[in-house]
Amino acid sequence: MTVRAGLIVALLAAVPLGGCGLTPLYTGGGGGPIAATLGEVEVAPIDGKAGWLVGGALNERLKAIGGGAARYRLNVRLDDKIVGLGARSDDSVARERRTLRARYQLIDVASGAVVLDATAGSDAGIDVVGSEYATIAAESTALERLSETIADQIVARLALYARRTQPPTS
């Protein structure tokens, strides 16, 4: 098959996708309606180190999208656990799993109504090594990664909520 024939086949295969009805979530970029709604979300303080990390990640993402007046308040409760999984011959832990779960509620500031109540979560495996410092550093790094993942999940869910509540366009 020649390069030209391959290009024609690829173009013909892509034609049916144009009518599938899929549209980008962030239509209009930073000035679009979804971004405007996300920019109106204020993150309430979250307790603990994990809360500080998740709150910072959420604020970083939401404020980058927009910075409108707070129309919504986001309340987040976290559950951070570390569980030992594997055991060595001397009964010491060989591997841990750090799990971070978030229950979050989006509240309409004007009415006080909960408009979205959902959860997000992720986990990471940690090798427990002979150095206590290295293990603590690995646990901390895992928490940082999990916080970023949780923030991404929450912002994606907020964007879907914003998309669902937008008036239809003609």
Tab-separated table of N, CA and C in Angstrom:
chain	number	residue	atom	x	y	z
A	1	MET	N	0.859	-1.162	0.000
A	1	MET	CA	0.000	0.000	0.000
A	1	MET	C	0.911	1.233	0.000
A	2	THR	N	0.589	2.182	-0.839
A	2	THR	CA	1.384	3.395	-0.914
A	2	THR	C	1.001	4.336	0.224
A	3	VAL	N	1.839	5.329	0.432
A	3	VAL	CA	1.571	6.318	1.478
A	3	VAL	C	0.272	7.052	1.180
A	4	ARG	N	0.063	7.383	-0.092
A	4	ARG	CA	-1.150	8.098	-0.474
A	4	ARG	C	-2.394	7.244	-0.210
A	5	ALA	N	-2.345	5.972	-0.559
A	5	ALA	CA	-3.475	5.076	-0.319
A	5	ALA	C	-3.735	4.932	1.185
A	6	GLY	N	-2.671	4.843	1.961
A	6	GLY	CA	-2.815	4.743	3.418
A	6	GLY	C	-3.475	5.984	3.998
A	7	LEU	N	-3.118	7.162	3.486
A	7	LEU	CA	-3.702	8.411	3.929
A	7	LEU	C	-5.187	8.463	3.587
A	8	ILE	N	-5.546	8.016	2.405
A	8	ILE	CA	-6.952	8.003	1.986
A	8	ILE	C	-7.761	7.065	2.879
A	9	VAL	N	-7.232	5.893	3.173
A	9	VAL	CA	-7.925	4.940	4.048
A	9	VAL	C	-8.124	5.545	5.434
A	10	ALA	N	-7.104	6.201	5.955
A	10	ALA	CA	-7.205	6.825	7.281
A	10	ALA	C	-8.260	7.919	7.293
A	11	LEU	N	-8.303	8.737	6.268
A	11	LEU	CA	-9.296	9.806	6.188
A	11	LEU	C	-10.705	9.251	6.086
A	12	LEU	N	-10.890	8.223	5.288
A	12	LEU	CA	-12.213	7.614	5.148
A	12	LEU	C	-12.664	6.960	6.454
A	13	ALA	N	-11.742	6.389	7.192
A	13	ALA	CA	-12.089	5.777	8.478
A	13	ALA	C	-12.485	6.832	9.499
A	14	ALA	N	-11.948	8.035	9.397
A	14	ALA	CA	-12.239	9.099	10.354
A	14	ALA	C	-13.550	9.814	10.060
A	15	VAL	N	-14.069	9.738	8.866
A	15	VAL	CA	-15.286	10.456	8.486
A	15	VAL	C	-16.458	10.106	9.388
A	16	PRO	N	-16.745	8.829	9.694
A	16	PRO	CA	-17.905	8.539	10.545
A	16	PRO	C	-17.787	9.131	11.947
A	17	LEU	N	-16.592	9.389	12.436
A	17	LEU	CA	-16.429	9.922	13.783
A	17	LEU	C	-16.928	11.348	13.896
A	18	GLY	N	-16.971	12.078	12.816
A	18	GLY	CA	-17.425	13.461	12.858
A	18	GLY	C	-18.871	13.598	13.288
A	19	GLY	N	-19.703	12.634	13.032
A	19	GLY	CA	-21.112	12.716	13.368
A	19	GLY	C	-21.493	11.972	14.629
A	20	CYS	N	-20.540	11.608	15.447
A	20	CYS	CA	-20.856	10.782	16.617
A	20	CYS	C	-21.467	11.578	17.763
A	21	GLY	N	-21.447	12.915	17.692
A	21	GLY	CA	-22.069	13.715	18.732
A	21	GLY	C	-21.153	14.052	19.895
A	22	LEU	N	-19.934	13.614	19.878
A	22	LEU	CA	-19.006	13.949	20.944
A	22	LEU	C	-18.527	15.380	20.777
A	23	THR	N	-18.484	16.104	21.880
A	23	THR	CA	-17.962	17.465	21.859
A	23	THR	C	-16.952	17.605	22.989
A	24	PRO	N	-15.974	18.484	22.815
A	24	PRO	CA	-14.982	18.672	23.874
A	24	PRO	C	-15.628	19.213	25.146
A	25	LEU	N	-15.146	18.759	26.290
A	25	LEU	CA	-15.687	19.202	27.570
A	25	LEU	C	-15.402	20.674	27.807
A	26	TYR	N	-14.200	21.100	27.468
A	26	TYR	CA	-13.805	22.486	27.731
A	26	TYR	C	-13.959	23.348	26.484
A	27	THR	N	-15.110	23.260	25.815
A	27	THR	CA	-15.375	24.081	24.647
A	27	THR	C	-15.258	25.544	25.047
A	28	GLY	N	-14.513	26.300	24.287
A	28	GLY	CA	-14.325	27.711	24.607
A	28	GLY	C	-13.097	27.970	25.456
A	29	GLY	N	-12.374	26.920	25.818
A	29	GLY	CA	-11.143	27.085	26.589
A	29	GLY	C	-11.391	27.750	27.936
A	30	GLY	N	-10.458	28.609	28.339
A	30	GLY	CA	-10.538	29.282	29.634
A	30	GLY	C	-11.683	30.265	29.736
A	31	GLY	N	-12.264	30.665	28.599
A	31	GLY	CA	-13.382	31.596	28.617
A	31	GLY	C	-14.719	30.917	28.428
A	32	GLY	N	-14.737	29.597	28.357
A	32	GLY	CA	-15.972	28.860	28.123
A	32	GLY	C	-16.811	28.723	29.381
A	33	PRO	N	-18.037	28.214	29.225
A	33	PRO	CA	-18.955	28.104	30.369
A	33	PRO	C	-18.497	27.102	31.437
A	34	ILE	N	-17.855	26.021	31.031
A	34	ILE	CA	-17.382	25.033	32.018
A	34	ILE	C	-16.272	25.644	32.855
A	35	ALA	N	-15.323	26.300	32.205
A	35	ALA	CA	-14.220	26.942	32.921
A	35	ALA	C	-14.749	28.031	33.844
A	36	ALA	N	-15.747	28.777	33.390
A	36	ALA	CA	-16.320	29.832	34.225
A	36	ALA	C	-16.929	29.243	35.491
A	37	THR	N	-17.648	28.146	35.354
A	37	THR	CA	-18.257	27.498	36.521
A	37	THR	C	-17.183	26.973	37.468
A	38	LEU	N	-16.153	26.323	36.929
A	38	LEU	CA	-15.083	25.810	37.781
A	38	LEU	C	-14.349	26.934	38.498
A	39	GLY	N	-14.241	28.082	37.858
A	39	GLY	CA	-13.587	29.228	38.479
A	39	GLY	C	-14.383	29.827	39.619
A	40	GLU	N	-15.645	29.435	39.758
A	40	GLU	CA	-16.515	29.938	40.820
A	40	GLU	C	-16.551	29.016	42.044
A	41	VAL	N	-15.657	28.026	42.081
A	41	VAL	CA	-15.633	27.069	43.184
A	41	VAL	C	-14.559	27.483	44.191
A	42	GLU	N	-14.984	27.614	45.449
A	42	GLU	CA	-14.067	27.915	46.548
A	42	GLU	C	-13.850	26.618	47.332
A	43	VAL	N	-12.603	26.275	47.589
A	43	VAL	CA	-12.277	25.056	48.319
A	43	VAL	C	-12.192	25.388	49.806
A	44	ALA	N	-13.043	24.745	50.599
A	44	ALA	CA	-12.994	24.929	52.049
A	44	ALA	C	-11.723	24.279	52.592
A	45	PRO	N	-11.180	24.792	53.694
A	45	PRO	CA	-9.975	24.178	54.276
A	45	PRO	C	-10.206	22.695	54.586
A	46	ILE	N	-9.164	21.894	54.344
A	46	ILE	CA	-9.231	20.446	54.573
A	46	ILE	C	-8.186	20.108	55.631
A	47	ASP	N	-8.562	19.314	56.616
A	47	ASP	CA	-7.680	18.984	57.737
A	47	ASP	C	-6.508	18.097	57.336
A	48	GLY	N	-5.398	18.260	58.043
A	48	GLY	CA	-4.250	17.365	57.938
A	48	GLY	C	-3.312	17.663	56.786
A	49	LYS	N	-2.201	16.917	56.780
A	49	LYS	CA	-1.211	17.067	55.714
A	49	LYS	C	-1.809	16.699	54.362
A	50	ALA	N	-2.544	15.588	54.321
A	50	ALA	CA	-3.192	15.186	53.074
A	50	ALA	C	-4.178	16.254	52.628
A	51	GLY	N	-4.886	16.859	53.566
A	51	GLY	CA	-5.827	17.926	53.250
A	51	GLY	C	-5.138	19.148	52.679
A	52	TRP	N	-3.982	19.473	53.248
A	52	TRP	CA	-3.216	20.604	52.747
A	52	TRP	C	-2.768	20.341	51.309
A	53	LEU	N	-2.317	19.116	51.047
A	53	LEU	CA	-1.869	18.762	49.701
A	53	LEU	C	-3.020	18.744	48.703
A	54	VAL	N	-4.124	18.103	49.059
A	54	VAL	CA	-5.282	18.031	48.157
A	54	VAL	C	-5.866	19.422	47.936
A	55	GLY	N	-6.002	20.192	49.015
A	55	GLY	CA	-6.538	21.551	48.895
A	55	GLY	C	-5.676	22.423	47.998
A	56	GLY	N	-4.371	22.324	48.148
A	56	GLY	CA	-3.469	23.088	47.299
A	56	GLY	C	-3.580	22.685	45.842
A	57	ALA	N	-3.665	21.380	45.600
A	57	ALA	CA	-3.795	20.889	44.226
A	57	ALA	C	-5.130	21.329	43.610
A	58	LEU	N	-6.201	21.277	44.397
A	58	LEU	CA	-7.505	21.720	43.897
A	58	LEU	C	-7.487	23.210	43.575
A	59	ASN	N	-6.969	24.007	44.498
A	59	ASN	CA	-6.907	25.451	44.264
A	59	ASN	C	-6.056	25.783	43.049
A	60	GLU	N	-4.959	25.072	42.897
A	60	GLU	CA	-4.082	25.293	41.747
A	60	GLU	C	-4.832	25.049	40.440
A	61	ARG	N	-5.611	23.979	40.389
A	61	ARG	CA	-6.334	23.642	39.170
A	61	ARG	C	-7.520	24.573	38.926
A	62	LEU	N	-8.281	24.856	39.976
A	62	LEU	CA	-9.486	25.666	39.817
A	62	LEU	C	-9.161	27.130	39.568
A	63	LYS	N	-8.163	27.650	40.220
A	63	LYS	CA	-7.806	29.062	40.026
A	63	LYS	C	-7.114	29.276	38.694
A	64	ALA	N	-6.478	28.240	38.159
A	64	ALA	CA	-5.857	28.349	36.837
A	64	ALA	C	-6.924	28.443	35.756
A	65	ILE	N	-8.086	27.859	36.020
A	65	ILE	CA	-9.176	27.857	35.053
A	65	ILE	C	-9.888	29.204	35.061
A	66	GLY	N	-10.100	29.762	36.218
A	66	GLY	CA	-10.806	31.034	36.325
A	66	GLY	C	-10.728	31.539	37.748
A	67	GLY	N	-11.209	32.701	37.983
A	67	GLY	CA	-11.128	33.261	39.325
A	67	GLY	C	-12.336	34.114	39.642
A	68	GLY	N	-13.511	33.616	39.338
A	68	GLY	CA	-14.735	34.375	39.574
A	68	GLY	C	-15.110	34.374	41.044
A	69	ALA	N	-16.167	35.100	41.344
A	69	ALA	CA	-16.682	35.130	42.710
A	69	ALA	C	-17.180	33.733	43.085
A	70	ALA	N	-17.066	33.402	44.356
A	70	ALA	CA	-17.434	32.063	44.817
A	70	ALA	C	-18.944	31.859	44.745
A	71	ARG	N	-19.359	31.015	43.821
A	71	ARG	CA	-20.760	30.613	43.699
A	71	ARG	C	-20.987	29.277	44.388
A	72	TYR	N	-19.909	28.492	44.471
A	72	TYR	CA	-19.959	27.171	45.093
A	72	TYR	C	-18.858	27.046	46.133
A	73	ARG	N	-19.115	26.196	47.130
A	73	ARG	CA	-18.086	25.825	48.114
A	73	ARG	C	-17.886	24.313	48.020
A	74	LEU	N	-16.638	23.907	47.984
A	74	LEU	CA	-16.305	22.489	47.903
A	74	LEU	C	-15.799	22.031	49.263
A	75	ASN	N	-16.552	21.152	49.900
A	75	ASN	CA	-16.140	20.554	51.174
A	75	ASN	C	-15.583	19.171	50.896
A	76	VAL	N	-14.401	18.882	51.444
A	76	VAL	CA	-13.745	17.600	51.204
A	76	VAL	C	-13.354	16.987	52.548
A	77	ARG	N	-13.692	15.713	52.726
A	77	ARG	CA	-13.233	14.934	53.885
A	77	ARG	C	-12.370	13.803	53.357
A	78	LEU	N	-11.195	13.644	53.960
A	78	LEU	CA	-10.251	12.636	53.486
A	78	LEU	C	-10.114	11.496	54.482
A	79	ASP	N	-9.823	10.332	53.947
A	79	ASP	CA	-9.486	9.158	54.743
A	79	ASP	C	-8.162	8.638	54.186
A	80	ASP	N	-7.107	8.756	54.977
A	80	ASP	CA	-5.749	8.378	54.564
A	80	ASP	C	-5.307	7.196	55.415
A	81	LYS	N	-5.022	6.070	54.765
A	81	LYS	CA	-4.626	4.861	55.496
A	81	LYS	C	-3.373	4.258	54.899
A	82	ILE	N	-2.547	3.691	55.769
A	82	ILE	CA	-1.402	2.893	55.334
A	82	ILE	C	-1.568	1.513	55.962
A	83	VAL	N	-1.539	0.492	55.110
A	83	VAL	CA	-1.731	-0.884	55.567
A	83	VAL	C	-0.525	-1.712	55.135
A	84	GLY	N	0.031	-2.489	56.082
A	84	GLY	CA	1.121	-3.405	55.754
A	84	GLY	C	0.586	-4.609	55.006
A	85	LEU	N	1.297	-5.021	53.944
A	85	LEU	CA	0.815	-6.130	53.118
A	85	LEU	C	1.667	-7.386	53.225
A	86	GLY	N	2.938	-7.256	52.981
A	86	GLY	CA	3.797	-8.434	52.944
A	86	GLY	C	4.622	-8.534	54.212
A	87	ALA	N	4.989	-9.749	54.559
A	87	ALA	CA	5.806	-9.967	55.753
A	87	ALA	C	7.082	-10.717	55.378
A	88	ARG	N	8.155	-10.312	56.024
A	88	ARG	CA	9.434	-11.000	55.842
A	88	ARG	C	9.529	-12.150	56.850
A	89	SER	N	10.600	-12.910	56.752
A	89	SER	CA	10.783	-14.049	57.664
A	89	SER	C	10.923	-13.601	59.117
A	90	ASP	N	11.343	-12.353	59.340
A	90	ASP	CA	11.451	-11.855	60.719
A	90	ASP	C	10.180	-11.132	61.168
A	91	ASP	N	9.085	-11.325	60.444
A	91	ASP	CA	7.766	-10.751	60.720
A	91	ASP	C	7.697	-9.232	60.555
A	92	SER	N	8.683	-8.646	59.897
A	92	SER	CA	8.602	-7.216	59.609
A	92	SER	C	7.834	-7.016	58.296
A	93	VAL	N	7.260	-5.840	58.126
A	93	VAL	CA	6.462	-5.525	56.939
A	93	VAL	C	7.398	-5.287	55.755
A	94	ALA	N	7.066	-5.891	54.629
A	94	ALA	CA	7.888	-5.755	53.426
A	94	ALA	C	7.285	-4.766	52.427
A	95	ARG	N	5.969	-4.585	52.485
A	95	ARG	CA	5.295	-3.709	51.527
A	95	ARG	C	4.085	-3.087	52.201
A	96	GLU	N	3.802	-1.855	51.818
A	96	GLU	CA	2.643	-1.153	52.351
A	96	GLU	C	1.781	-0.658	51.188
A	97	ARG	N	0.524	-0.435	51.510
A	97	ARG	CA	-0.363	0.207	50.544
A	97	ARG	C	-0.941	1.441	51.223
A	98	ARG	N	-0.734	2.590	50.578
A	98	ARG	CA	-1.307	3.839	51.081
A	98	ARG	C	-2.544	4.127	50.254
A	99	THR	N	-3.656	4.326	50.932
A	99	THR	CA	-4.931	4.584	50.285
A	99	THR	C	-5.436	5.945	50.713
A	100	LEU	N	-5.816	6.751	49.752
A	100	LEU	CA	-6.397	8.058	50.031
A	100	LEU	C	-7.772	8.101	49.374
A	101	ARG	N	-8.784	8.320	50.196
A	101	ARG	CA	-10.162	8.415	49.720
A	101	ARG	C	-10.704	9.789	50.100
A	102	ALA	N	-11.529	10.341	49.231
A	102	ALA	CA	-12.129	11.648	49.494
A	102	ALA	C	-13.628	11.568	49.289
A	103	ARG	N	-14.356	12.109	50.218
A	103	ARG	CA	-15.787	12.339	50.019
A	103	ARG	C	-15.928	13.847	49.905
A	104	TYR	N	-16.532	14.276	48.824
A	104	TYR	CA	-16.637	15.713	48.617
A	104	TYR	C	-18.053	16.107	48.257
A	105	GLN	N	-18.387	17.323	48.665
A	105	GLN	CA	-19.705	17.875	48.393
A	105	GLN	C	-19.531	19.269	47.803
A	106	LEU	N	-20.241	19.528	46.729
A	106	LEU	CA	-20.280	20.842	46.125
A	106	LEU	C	-21.566	21.501	46.597
A	107	ILE	N	-21.409	22.639	47.229
A	107	ILE	CA	-22.549	23.316	47.842
A	107	ILE	C	-22.778	24.651	47.149
A	108	ASP	N	-24.024	24.894	46.764
A	108	ASP	CA	-24.421	26.179	46.204
A	108	ASP	C	-24.433	27.177	47.352
A	109	VAL	N	-23.584	28.195	47.292
A	109	VAL	CA	-23.432	29.147	48.397
A	109	VAL	C	-24.735	29.909	48.637
A	110	ALA	N	-25.436	30.298	47.585
A	110	ALA	CA	-26.650	31.097	47.727
A	110	ALA	C	-27.751	30.355	48.474
A	111	SER	N	-27.964	29.085	48.132
A	111	SER	CA	-29.070	28.336	48.728
A	111	SER	C	-28.640	27.401	49.846
A	112	GLY	N	-27.361	27.065	49.896
A	112	GLY	CA	-26.879	26.098	50.883
A	112	GLY	C	-27.155	24.658	50.493
A	113	ALA	N	-27.675	24.451	49.292
A	113	ALA	CA	-28.027	23.109	48.835
A	113	ALA	C	-26.788	22.355	48.357
A	114	VAL	N	-26.747	21.064	48.674
A	114	VAL	CA	-25.690	20.188	48.162
A	114	VAL	C	-26.087	19.808	46.745
A	115	VAL	N	-25.294	20.254	45.758
A	115	VAL	CA	-25.630	19.978	44.354
A	115	VAL	C	-24.852	18.796	43.792
A	116	LEU	N	-23.805	18.385	44.496
A	116	LEU	CA	-23.014	17.226	44.069
A	116	LEU	C	-22.414	16.589	45.310
A	117	ASP	N	-22.598	15.301	45.452
A	117	ASP	CA	-22.049	14.540	46.575
A	117	ASP	C	-21.408	13.294	45.974
A	118	ALA	N	-20.083	13.197	46.034
A	118	ALA	CA	-19.394	12.099	45.368
A	118	ALA	C	-18.127	11.715	46.127
A	119	THR	N	-17.450	10.694	45.614
A	119	THR	CA	-16.201	10.231	46.207
A	119	THR	C	-15.128	10.094	45.137
A	120	ALA	N	-13.903	10.109	45.586
A	120	ALA	CA	-12.752	9.878	44.728
A	120	ALA	C	-11.753	9.085	45.549
A	121	GLY	N	-10.890	8.356	44.875
A	121	GLY	CA	-9.907	7.592	45.624
A	121	GLY	C	-8.817	7.029	44.751
A	122	SER	N	-7.703	6.740	45.410
A	122	SER	CA	-6.580	6.129	44.723
A	122	SER	C	-5.688	5.481	45.775
A	123	ASP	N	-4.824	4.592	45.307
A	123	ASP	CA	-3.883	3.974	46.237
A	123	ASP	C	-2.536	3.781	45.563
A	124	ALA	N	-1.516	3.571	46.400
A	124	ALA	CA	-0.151	3.400	45.899
A	124	ALA	C	0.557	2.352	46.743
A	125	GLY	N	1.377	1.550	46.091
A	125	GLY	CA	2.196	0.563	46.789
A	125	GLY	C	3.536	1.175	47.182
A	126	ILE	N	4.012	0.777	48.345
A	126	ILE	CA	5.270	1.311	48.877
A	126	ILE	C	6.121	0.138	49.344
A	127	ASP	N	7.361	0.091	48.865
A	127	ASP	CA	8.305	-0.908	49.359
A	127	ASP	C	8.897	-0.424	50.675
A	128	VAL	N	8.868	-1.278	51.679
A	128	VAL	CA	9.465	-0.954	52.973
A	128	VAL	C	10.890	-1.486	52.951
A	129	VAL	N	11.842	-0.577	53.044
A	129	VAL	CA	13.250	-0.952	52.974
A	129	VAL	C	13.893	-0.852	54.360
A	130	GLY	N	15.150	-1.192	54.429
A	130	GLY	CA	15.860	-1.201	55.709
A	130	GLY	C	16.009	0.171	56.337
A	131	SER	N	16.016	1.213	55.540
A	131	SER	CA	16.173	2.575	56.048
A	131	SER	C	14.810	3.163	56.397
A	132	GLU	N	14.628	3.531	57.651
A	132	GLU	CA	13.372	4.124	58.081
A	132	GLU	C	13.135	5.459	57.367
A	133	TYR	N	14.206	6.224	57.175
A	133	TYR	CA	14.092	7.493	56.469
A	133	TYR	C	13.577	7.283	55.039
A	134	ALA	N	14.113	6.299	54.345
A	134	ALA	CA	13.698	6.020	52.966
A	134	ALA	C	12.230	5.601	52.908
A	135	THR	N	11.801	4.825	53.881
A	135	THR	CA	10.410	4.387	53.918
A	135	THR	C	9.481	5.576	54.163
A	136	ILE	N	9.851	6.444	55.095
A	136	ILE	CA	9.039	7.637	55.378
A	136	ILE	C	8.996	8.543	54.154
A	137	ALA	N	10.122	8.696	53.475
A	137	ALA	CA	10.163	9.509	52.257
A	137	ALA	C	9.264	8.909	51.178
A	138	ALA	N	9.273	7.591	51.042
A	138	ALA	CA	8.418	6.923	50.050
A	138	ALA	C	6.941	7.103	50.404
A	139	GLU	N	6.601	7.025	51.679
A	139	GLU	CA	5.218	7.242	52.110
A	139	GLU	C	4.772	8.672	51.806
A	140	SER	N	5.664	9.615	52.034
A	140	SER	CA	5.356	11.020	51.773
A	140	SER	C	5.190	11.286	50.273
A	141	THR	N	6.071	10.716	49.473
A	141	THR	CA	5.979	10.863	48.022
A	141	THR	C	4.684	10.240	47.505
A	142	ALA	N	4.322	9.096	48.057
A	142	ALA	CA	3.068	8.439	47.659
A	142	ALA	C	1.879	9.342	47.985
A	143	LEU	N	1.902	9.975	49.151
A	143	LEU	CA	0.810	10.872	49.529
A	143	LEU	C	0.719	12.063	48.570
A	144	GLU	N	1.854	12.595	48.167
A	144	GLU	CA	1.855	13.709	47.213
A	144	GLU	C	1.236	13.282	45.878
A	145	ARG	N	1.623	12.116	45.379
A	145	ARG	CA	1.066	11.613	44.114
A	145	ARG	C	-0.432	11.340	44.242
A	146	LEU	N	-0.828	10.738	45.343
A	146	LEU	CA	-2.244	10.436	45.558
A	146	LEU	C	-3.068	11.720	45.648
A	147	SER	N	-2.520	12.741	46.285
A	147	SER	CA	-3.220	14.027	46.404
A	147	SER	C	-3.471	14.641	45.036
A	148	GLU	N	-2.483	14.566	44.165
A	148	GLU	CA	-2.636	15.082	42.799
A	148	GLU	C	-3.706	14.286	42.042
A	149	THR	N	-3.689	12.979	42.199
A	149	THR	CA	-4.666	12.122	41.521
A	149	THR	C	-6.081	12.420	42.007
A	150	ILE	N	-6.248	12.555	43.320
A	150	ILE	CA	-7.562	12.864	43.901
A	150	ILE	C	-8.055	14.214	43.378
A	151	ALA	N	-7.173	15.209	43.354
A	151	ALA	CA	-7.557	16.537	42.853
A	151	ALA	C	-7.987	16.458	41.395
A	152	ASP	N	-7.260	15.705	40.582
A	152	ASP	CA	-7.633	15.541	39.172
A	152	ASP	C	-9.012	14.901	39.040
A	153	GLN	N	-9.275	13.873	39.848
A	153	GLN	CA	-10.570	13.192	39.788
A	153	GLN	C	-11.700	14.136	40.185
A	154	ILE	N	-11.477	14.926	41.229
A	154	ILE	CA	-12.517	15.842	41.706
A	154	ILE	C	-12.796	16.919	40.659
A	155	VAL	N	-11.753	17.510	40.091
A	155	VAL	CA	-11.944	18.565	39.090
A	155	VAL	C	-12.649	18.000	37.855
A	156	ALA	N	-12.294	16.797	37.446
A	156	ALA	CA	-12.967	16.184	36.294
A	156	ALA	C	-14.455	15.984	36.587
A	157	ARG	N	-14.767	15.540	37.785
A	157	ARG	CA	-16.184	15.327	38.163
A	157	ARG	C	-16.927	16.660	38.251
A	158	LEU	N	-16.264	17.703	38.771
A	158	LEU	CA	-16.875	19.033	38.818
A	158	LEU	C	-17.142	19.552	37.406
A	159	ALA	N	-16.216	19.286	36.490
A	159	ALA	CA	-16.396	19.716	35.100
A	159	ALA	C	-17.594	19.005	34.473
A	160	LEU	N	-17.766	17.731	34.769
A	160	LEU	CA	-18.927	17.002	34.249
A	160	LEU	C	-20.224	17.559	34.831
A	161	TYR	N	-20.199	17.896	36.113
A	161	TYR	CA	-21.371	18.522	36.734
A	161	TYR	C	-21.678	19.849	36.043
A	162	ALA	N	-20.642	20.663	35.842
A	162	ALA	CA	-20.831	21.964	35.195
A	162	ALA	C	-21.394	21.786	33.792
A	163	ARG	N	-20.903	20.794	33.079
A	163	ARG	CA	-21.377	20.525	31.716
A	163	ARG	C	-22.848	20.118	31.728
A	164	ARG	N	-23.204	19.289	32.686
A	164	ARG	CA	-24.571	18.791	32.780
A	164	ARG	C	-25.562	19.906	33.143
A	165	THR	N	-25.115	20.913	33.892
A	165	THR	CA	-26.024	21.958	34.349
A	165	THR	C	-26.029	23.187	33.441
A	166	GLN	N	-25.222	23.158	32.372
A	166	GLN	CA	-25.204	24.280	31.420
A	166	GLN	C	-26.463	24.250	30.578
A	167	PRO	N	-27.008	25.442	30.284
A	167	PRO	CA	-28.165	25.453	29.379
A	167	PRO	C	-27.752	24.957	27.995
A	168	PRO	N	-28.658	24.276	27.296
A	168	PRO	CA	-28.311	23.761	25.959
A	168	PRO	C	-28.025	24.915	25.003
A	169	THR	N	-27.050	24.665	24.107
A	169	THR	CA	-26.709	25.671	23.100
A	169	THR	C	-27.410	25.330	21.790
A	170	SER	N	-27.717	26.333	21.039
A	170	SER	CA	-28.404	26.112	19.761
A	170	SER	C	-27.437	26.029	18.642
